mmCIF file of C-alpha atoms and ligand atoms in Angstrom:
data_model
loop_
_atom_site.group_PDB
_atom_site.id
_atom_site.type_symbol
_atom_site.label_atom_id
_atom_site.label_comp_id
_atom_site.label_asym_id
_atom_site.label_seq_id
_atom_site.Cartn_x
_atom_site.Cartn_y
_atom_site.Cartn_z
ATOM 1 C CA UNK A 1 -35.397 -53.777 134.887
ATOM 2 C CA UNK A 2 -36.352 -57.288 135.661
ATOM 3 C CA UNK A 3 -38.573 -58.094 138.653
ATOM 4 C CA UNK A 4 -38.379 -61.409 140.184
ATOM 5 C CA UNK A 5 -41.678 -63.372 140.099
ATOM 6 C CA UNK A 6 -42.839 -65.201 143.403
ATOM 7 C CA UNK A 7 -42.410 -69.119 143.903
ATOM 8 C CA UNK A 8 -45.492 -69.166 145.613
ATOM 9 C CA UNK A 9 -43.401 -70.534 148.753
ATOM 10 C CA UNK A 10 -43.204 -68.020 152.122
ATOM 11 C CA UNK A 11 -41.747 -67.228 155.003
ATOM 12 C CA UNK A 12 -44.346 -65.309 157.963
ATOM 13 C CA UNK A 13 -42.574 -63.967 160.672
ATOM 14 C CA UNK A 14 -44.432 -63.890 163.972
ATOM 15 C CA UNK A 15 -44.233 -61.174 166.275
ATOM 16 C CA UNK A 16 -41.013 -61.446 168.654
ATOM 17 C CA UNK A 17 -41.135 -65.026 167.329
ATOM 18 C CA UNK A 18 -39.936 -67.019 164.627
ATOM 19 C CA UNK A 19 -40.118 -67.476 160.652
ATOM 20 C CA UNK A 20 -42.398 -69.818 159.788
ATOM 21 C CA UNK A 21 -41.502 -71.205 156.517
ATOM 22 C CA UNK A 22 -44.554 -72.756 153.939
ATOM 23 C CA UNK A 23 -44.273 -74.345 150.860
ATOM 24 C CA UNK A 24 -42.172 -77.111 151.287
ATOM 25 C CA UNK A 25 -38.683 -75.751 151.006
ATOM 26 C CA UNK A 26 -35.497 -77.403 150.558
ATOM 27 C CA UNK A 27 -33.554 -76.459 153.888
ATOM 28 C CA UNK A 28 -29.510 -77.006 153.958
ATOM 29 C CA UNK A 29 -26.587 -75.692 154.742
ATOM 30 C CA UNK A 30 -24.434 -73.022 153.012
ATOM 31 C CA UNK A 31 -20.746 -72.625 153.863
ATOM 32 C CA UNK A 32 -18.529 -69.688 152.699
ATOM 33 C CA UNK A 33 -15.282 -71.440 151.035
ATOM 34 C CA UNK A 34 -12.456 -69.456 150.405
ATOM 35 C CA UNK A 35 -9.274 -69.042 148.855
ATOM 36 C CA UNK A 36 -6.268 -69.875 150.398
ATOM 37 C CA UNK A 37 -5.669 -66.099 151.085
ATOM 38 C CA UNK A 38 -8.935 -66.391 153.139
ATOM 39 C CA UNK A 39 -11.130 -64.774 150.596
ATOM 40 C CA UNK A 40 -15.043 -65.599 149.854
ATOM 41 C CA UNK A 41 -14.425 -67.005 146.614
ATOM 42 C CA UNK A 42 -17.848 -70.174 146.382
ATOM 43 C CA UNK A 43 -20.626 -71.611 147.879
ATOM 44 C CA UNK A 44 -20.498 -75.009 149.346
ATOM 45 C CA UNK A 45 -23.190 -76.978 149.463
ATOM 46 C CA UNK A 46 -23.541 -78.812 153.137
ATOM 47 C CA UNK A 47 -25.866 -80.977 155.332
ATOM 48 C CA UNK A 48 -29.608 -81.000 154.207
ATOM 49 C CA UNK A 49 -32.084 -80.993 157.035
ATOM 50 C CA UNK A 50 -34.938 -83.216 156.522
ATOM 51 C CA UNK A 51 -38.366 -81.352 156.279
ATOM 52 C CA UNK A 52 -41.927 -81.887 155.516
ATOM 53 C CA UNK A 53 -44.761 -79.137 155.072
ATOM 54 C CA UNK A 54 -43.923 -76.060 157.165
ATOM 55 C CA UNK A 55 -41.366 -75.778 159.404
ATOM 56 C CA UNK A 56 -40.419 -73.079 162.070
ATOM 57 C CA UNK A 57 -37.029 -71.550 162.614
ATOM 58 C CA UNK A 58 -35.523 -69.481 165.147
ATOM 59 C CA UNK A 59 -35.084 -65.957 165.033
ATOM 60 C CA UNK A 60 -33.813 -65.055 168.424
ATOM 61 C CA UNK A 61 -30.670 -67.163 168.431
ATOM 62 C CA UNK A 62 -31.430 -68.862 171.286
ATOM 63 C CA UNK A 63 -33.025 -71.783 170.778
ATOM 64 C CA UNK A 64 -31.375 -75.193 171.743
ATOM 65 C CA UNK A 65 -32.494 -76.975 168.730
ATOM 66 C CA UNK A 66 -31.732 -74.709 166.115
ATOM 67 C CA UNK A 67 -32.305 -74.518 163.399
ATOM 68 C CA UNK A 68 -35.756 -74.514 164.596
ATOM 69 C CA UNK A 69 -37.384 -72.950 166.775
ATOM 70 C CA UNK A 70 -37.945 -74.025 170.298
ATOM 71 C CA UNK A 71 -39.921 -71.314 171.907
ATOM 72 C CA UNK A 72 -37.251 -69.882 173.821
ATOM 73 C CA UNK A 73 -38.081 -66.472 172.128
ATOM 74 C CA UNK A 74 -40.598 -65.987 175.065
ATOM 75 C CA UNK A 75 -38.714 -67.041 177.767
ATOM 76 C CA UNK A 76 -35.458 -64.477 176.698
ATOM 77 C CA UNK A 77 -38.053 -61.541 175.860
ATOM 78 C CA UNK A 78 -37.092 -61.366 172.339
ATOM 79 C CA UNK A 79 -37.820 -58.102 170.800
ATOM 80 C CA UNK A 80 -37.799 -58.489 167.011
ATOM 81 C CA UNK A 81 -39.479 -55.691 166.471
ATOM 82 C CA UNK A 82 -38.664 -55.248 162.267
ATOM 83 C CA UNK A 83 -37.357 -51.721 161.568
ATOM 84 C CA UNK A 84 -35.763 -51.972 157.662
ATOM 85 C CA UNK A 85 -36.833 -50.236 155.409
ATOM 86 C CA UNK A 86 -39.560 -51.248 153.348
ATOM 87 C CA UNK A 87 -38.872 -49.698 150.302
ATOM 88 C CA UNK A 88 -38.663 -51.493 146.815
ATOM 89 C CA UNK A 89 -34.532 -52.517 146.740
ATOM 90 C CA UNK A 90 -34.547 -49.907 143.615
ATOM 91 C CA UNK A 91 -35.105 -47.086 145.561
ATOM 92 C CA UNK A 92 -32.692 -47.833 148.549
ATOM 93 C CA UNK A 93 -30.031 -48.845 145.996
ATOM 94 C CA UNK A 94 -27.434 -46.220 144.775
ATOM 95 C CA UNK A 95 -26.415 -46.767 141.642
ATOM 96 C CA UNK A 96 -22.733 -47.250 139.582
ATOM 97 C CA UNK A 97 -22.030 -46.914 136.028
ATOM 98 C CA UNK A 98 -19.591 -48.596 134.766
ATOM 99 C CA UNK A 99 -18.625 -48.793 130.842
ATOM 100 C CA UNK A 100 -20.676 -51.801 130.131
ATOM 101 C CA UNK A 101 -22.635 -52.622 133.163
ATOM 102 C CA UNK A 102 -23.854 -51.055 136.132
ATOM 103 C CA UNK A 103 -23.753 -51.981 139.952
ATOM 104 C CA UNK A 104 -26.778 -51.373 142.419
ATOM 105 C CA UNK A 105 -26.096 -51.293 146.038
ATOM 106 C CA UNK A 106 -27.866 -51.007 149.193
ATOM 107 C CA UNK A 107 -25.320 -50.967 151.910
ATOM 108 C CA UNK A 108 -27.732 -51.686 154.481
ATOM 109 C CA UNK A 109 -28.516 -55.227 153.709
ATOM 110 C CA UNK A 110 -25.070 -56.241 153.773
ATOM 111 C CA UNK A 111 -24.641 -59.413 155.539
ATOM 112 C CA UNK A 112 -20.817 -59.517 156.083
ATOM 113 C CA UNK A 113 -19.973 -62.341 153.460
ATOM 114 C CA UNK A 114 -17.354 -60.831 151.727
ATOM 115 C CA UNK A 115 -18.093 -62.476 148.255
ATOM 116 C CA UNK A 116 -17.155 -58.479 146.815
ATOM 117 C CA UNK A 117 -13.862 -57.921 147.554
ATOM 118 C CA UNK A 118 -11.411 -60.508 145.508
ATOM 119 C CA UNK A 119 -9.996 -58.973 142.745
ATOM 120 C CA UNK A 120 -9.943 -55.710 144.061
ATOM 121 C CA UNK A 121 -13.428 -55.355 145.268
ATOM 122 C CA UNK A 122 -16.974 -55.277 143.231
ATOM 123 C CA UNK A 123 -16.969 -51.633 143.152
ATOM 124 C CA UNK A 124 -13.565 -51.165 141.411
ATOM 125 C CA UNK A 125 -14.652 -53.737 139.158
ATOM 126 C CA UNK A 126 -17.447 -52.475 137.471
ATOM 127 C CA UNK A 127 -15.497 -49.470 136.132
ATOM 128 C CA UNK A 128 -13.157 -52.444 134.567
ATOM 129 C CA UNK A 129 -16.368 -53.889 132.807
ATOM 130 C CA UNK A 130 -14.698 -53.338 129.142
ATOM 131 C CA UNK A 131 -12.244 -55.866 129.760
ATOM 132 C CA UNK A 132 -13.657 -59.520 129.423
ATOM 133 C CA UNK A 133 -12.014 -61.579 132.457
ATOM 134 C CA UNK A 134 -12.994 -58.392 135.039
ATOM 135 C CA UNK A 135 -16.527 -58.384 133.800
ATOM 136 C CA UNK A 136 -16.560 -62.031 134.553
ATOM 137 C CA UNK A 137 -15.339 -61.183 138.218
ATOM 138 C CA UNK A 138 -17.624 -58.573 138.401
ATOM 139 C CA UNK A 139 -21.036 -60.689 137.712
ATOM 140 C CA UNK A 140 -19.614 -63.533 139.780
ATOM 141 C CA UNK A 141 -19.444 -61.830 142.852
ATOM 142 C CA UNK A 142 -22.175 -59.371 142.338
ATOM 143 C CA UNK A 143 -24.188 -62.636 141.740
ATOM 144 C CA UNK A 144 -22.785 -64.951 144.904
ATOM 145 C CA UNK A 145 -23.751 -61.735 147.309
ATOM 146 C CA UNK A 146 -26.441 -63.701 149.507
ATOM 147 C CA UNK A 147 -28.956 -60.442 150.546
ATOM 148 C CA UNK A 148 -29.399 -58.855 146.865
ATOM 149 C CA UNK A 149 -27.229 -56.178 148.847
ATOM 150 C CA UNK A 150 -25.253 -55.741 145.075
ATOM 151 C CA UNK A 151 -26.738 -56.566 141.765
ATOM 152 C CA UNK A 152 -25.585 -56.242 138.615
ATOM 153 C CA UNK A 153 -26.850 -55.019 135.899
ATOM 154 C CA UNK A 154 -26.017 -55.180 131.846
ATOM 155 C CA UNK A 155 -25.987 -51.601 130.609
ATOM 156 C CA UNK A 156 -27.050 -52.653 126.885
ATOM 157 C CA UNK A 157 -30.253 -54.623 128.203
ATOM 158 C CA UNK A 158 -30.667 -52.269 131.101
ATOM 159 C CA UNK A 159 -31.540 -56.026 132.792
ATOM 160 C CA UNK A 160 -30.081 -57.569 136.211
ATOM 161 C CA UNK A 161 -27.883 -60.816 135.819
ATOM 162 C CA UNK A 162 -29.025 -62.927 138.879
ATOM 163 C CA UNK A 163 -28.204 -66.749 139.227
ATOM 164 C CA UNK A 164 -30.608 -69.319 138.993
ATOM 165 C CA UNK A 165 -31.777 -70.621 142.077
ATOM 166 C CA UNK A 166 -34.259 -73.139 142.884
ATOM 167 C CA UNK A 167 -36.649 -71.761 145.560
ATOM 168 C CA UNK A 168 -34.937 -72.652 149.062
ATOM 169 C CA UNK A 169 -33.671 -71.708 152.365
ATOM 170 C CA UNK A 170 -29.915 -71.753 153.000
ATOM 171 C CA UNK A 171 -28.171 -71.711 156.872
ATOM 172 C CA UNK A 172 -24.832 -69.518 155.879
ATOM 173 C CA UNK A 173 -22.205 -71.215 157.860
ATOM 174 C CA UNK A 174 -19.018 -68.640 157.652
ATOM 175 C CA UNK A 175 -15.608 -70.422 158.663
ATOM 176 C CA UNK A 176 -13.024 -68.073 158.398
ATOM 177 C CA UNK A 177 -14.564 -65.807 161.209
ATOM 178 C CA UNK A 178 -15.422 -68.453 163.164
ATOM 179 C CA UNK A 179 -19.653 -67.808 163.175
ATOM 180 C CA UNK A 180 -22.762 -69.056 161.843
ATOM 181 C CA UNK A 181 -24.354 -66.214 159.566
ATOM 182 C CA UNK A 182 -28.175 -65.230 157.977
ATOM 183 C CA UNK A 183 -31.015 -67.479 156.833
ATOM 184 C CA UNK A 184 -30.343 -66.923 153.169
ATOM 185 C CA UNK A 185 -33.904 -67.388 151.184
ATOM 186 C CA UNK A 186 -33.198 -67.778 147.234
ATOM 187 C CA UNK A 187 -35.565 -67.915 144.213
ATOM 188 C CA UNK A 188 -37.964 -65.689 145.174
ATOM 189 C CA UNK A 189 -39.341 -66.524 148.313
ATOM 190 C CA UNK A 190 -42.232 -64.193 149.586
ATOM 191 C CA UNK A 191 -41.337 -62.440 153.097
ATOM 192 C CA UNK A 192 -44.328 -61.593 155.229
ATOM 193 C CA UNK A 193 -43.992 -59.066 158.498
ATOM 194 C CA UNK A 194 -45.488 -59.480 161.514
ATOM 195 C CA UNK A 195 -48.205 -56.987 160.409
ATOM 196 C CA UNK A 196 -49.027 -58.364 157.200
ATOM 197 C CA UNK A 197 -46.598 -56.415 154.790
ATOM 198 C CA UNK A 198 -45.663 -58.464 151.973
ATOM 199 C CA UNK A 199 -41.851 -57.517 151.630
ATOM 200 C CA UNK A 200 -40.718 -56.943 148.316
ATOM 201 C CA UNK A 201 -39.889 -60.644 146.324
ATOM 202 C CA UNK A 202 -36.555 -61.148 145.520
ATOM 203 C CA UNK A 203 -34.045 -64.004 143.926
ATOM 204 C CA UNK A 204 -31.709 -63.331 147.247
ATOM 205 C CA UNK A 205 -32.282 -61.931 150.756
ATOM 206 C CA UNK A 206 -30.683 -63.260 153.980
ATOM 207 C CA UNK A 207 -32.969 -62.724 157.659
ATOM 208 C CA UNK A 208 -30.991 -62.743 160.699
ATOM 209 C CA UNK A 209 -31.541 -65.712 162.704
ATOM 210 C CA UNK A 210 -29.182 -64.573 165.600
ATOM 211 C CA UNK A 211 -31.051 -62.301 166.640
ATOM 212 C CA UNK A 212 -29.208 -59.103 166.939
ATOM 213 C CA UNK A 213 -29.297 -57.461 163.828
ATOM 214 C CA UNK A 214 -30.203 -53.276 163.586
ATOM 215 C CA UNK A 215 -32.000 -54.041 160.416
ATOM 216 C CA UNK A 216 -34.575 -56.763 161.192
ATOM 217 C CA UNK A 217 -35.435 -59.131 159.407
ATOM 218 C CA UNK A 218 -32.932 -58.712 157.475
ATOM 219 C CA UNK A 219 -29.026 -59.429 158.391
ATOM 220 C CA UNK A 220 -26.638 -56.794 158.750
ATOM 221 C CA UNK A 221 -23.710 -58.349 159.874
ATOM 222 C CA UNK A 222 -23.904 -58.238 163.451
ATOM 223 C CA UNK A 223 -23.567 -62.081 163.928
ATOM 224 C CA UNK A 224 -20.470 -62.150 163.126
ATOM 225 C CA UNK A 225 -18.967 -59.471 165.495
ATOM 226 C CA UNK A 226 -21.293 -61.521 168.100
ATOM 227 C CA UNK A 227 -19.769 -64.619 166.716
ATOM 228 C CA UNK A 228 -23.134 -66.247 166.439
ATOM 229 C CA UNK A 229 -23.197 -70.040 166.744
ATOM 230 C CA UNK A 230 -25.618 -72.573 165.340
ATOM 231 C CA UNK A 231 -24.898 -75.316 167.474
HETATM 232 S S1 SF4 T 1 -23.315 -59.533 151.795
HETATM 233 FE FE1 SF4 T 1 -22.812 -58.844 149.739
HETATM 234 S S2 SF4 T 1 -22.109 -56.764 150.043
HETATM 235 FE FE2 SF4 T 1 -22.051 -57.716 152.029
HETATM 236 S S3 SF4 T 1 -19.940 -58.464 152.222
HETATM 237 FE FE3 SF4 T 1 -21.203 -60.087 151.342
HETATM 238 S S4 SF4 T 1 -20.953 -59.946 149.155
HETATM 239 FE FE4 SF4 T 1 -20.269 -58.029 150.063
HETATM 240 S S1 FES T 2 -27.765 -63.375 161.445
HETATM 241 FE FE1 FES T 2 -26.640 -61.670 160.588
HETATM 242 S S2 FES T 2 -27.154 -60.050 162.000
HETATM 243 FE FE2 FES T 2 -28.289 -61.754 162.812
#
């Protein structure tokens, strides 16, 4: 098991207010590009925001500059009250075997980006991990899932494959359904709750910036059947 060691960059979320985001991270956009049968197939890298220090962003989706926060959090009575789990990933994960790797997955951090289901989805492939080109599939879109909802794993090793990231914060922009997803943090960024609890450090997690989401901080989706818009 590998455990992803802290940048030493973090993200403190205020109480019914927003992230505030330390250690002089790289903030840009990250668009969902797809296939031409519409599926999540890459990353695109987009607009970089210029940013010095710390910087604040919104978490209740209603700010009028967002990315960042404008205080409107207190005017709309945002209640962002953080009710996921706090458990280690690990033990909210269930667990696949497949014949040479594995697949970890906790469902509840999904955030709706749909990276696992070319090629016959993620959790077909991993029983196909004998044969060269699926186990390719099957790390690549383990890997581009932006919450750490999926990992894969290499059965001989018993170690995760993760991609290298450089610690940063990503704006998912998603195209195809029209909507502006999750903060996505990358390279280990440490999460801090509103009461202090250092959130478990991990090389992918994605916080709901539209405010909506059942699973605070964390994304589940939601923005996208609210078709959330950063603009
Ligand atoms: S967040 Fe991960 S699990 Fe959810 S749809 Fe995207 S790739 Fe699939
Ligand atoms: S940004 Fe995904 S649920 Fe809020």
């Amino acid at each position: 098991m590998s455990i992803q060691k802290a940048s030493g960059a973090k993200v403190q979320i205020a109480k019914d207010g927003p992230y505030t985001v330390t250690g002089d991270l790289p903030l840009s956009k990250q668009t969902i590009g797809t296939n031409s049968a519409g599926e999540s197939v890459k990353w695109v890298e987009g607009q970089a925001y210029p940013t010095r220090g710390a910087y604040a962003l919104c978490r209740c989706g209603h700010s009028a500059k967002k990315p960042f926060c404008d205080g409107a959090h207190a005017k709309v009575g945002f209640d962002g009250t953080e009710t996921a789990s706090r458990e280690p990933y690990e033990k909210q994960a269930t667990i696949s075997q497949g014949p040479t790797m594995s697949l970890t997955d906790a469902e509840k951090l999904c955030a709706f980006a749909r990276f696992c289901d070319p090629h016959g989805q993620v959790w077909n492939l991993v029983n196909e991990t004998d044969d060269p080109g699926a186990r390719k599939n099957f790390v690549r879109e383990a890997g581009d899932c932006p919450s750490g909802r999926l990992v894969a794993w290499d059965n001989s090793t018993g170690q995760s494959i993760e991609p290298t990231y450089e610690p940063s914060v990503g704006l998912i922009e998603d195209p195809a359904k029209k909507c502006s997803g999750p903060i996505w943090l990358r390279g280990g960024v440490q999460v801090i709750g509103s009461d202090g609890f250092h959130y478990e450090v991990r090389n992918r997690v994605t916080l709901c910036r539209c405010g909506a989401s059942q699973n605070k901080p964390f994304c589940d989706g939601t923005h996208a059947s609210i078709k959330f818009k950063d603009e």
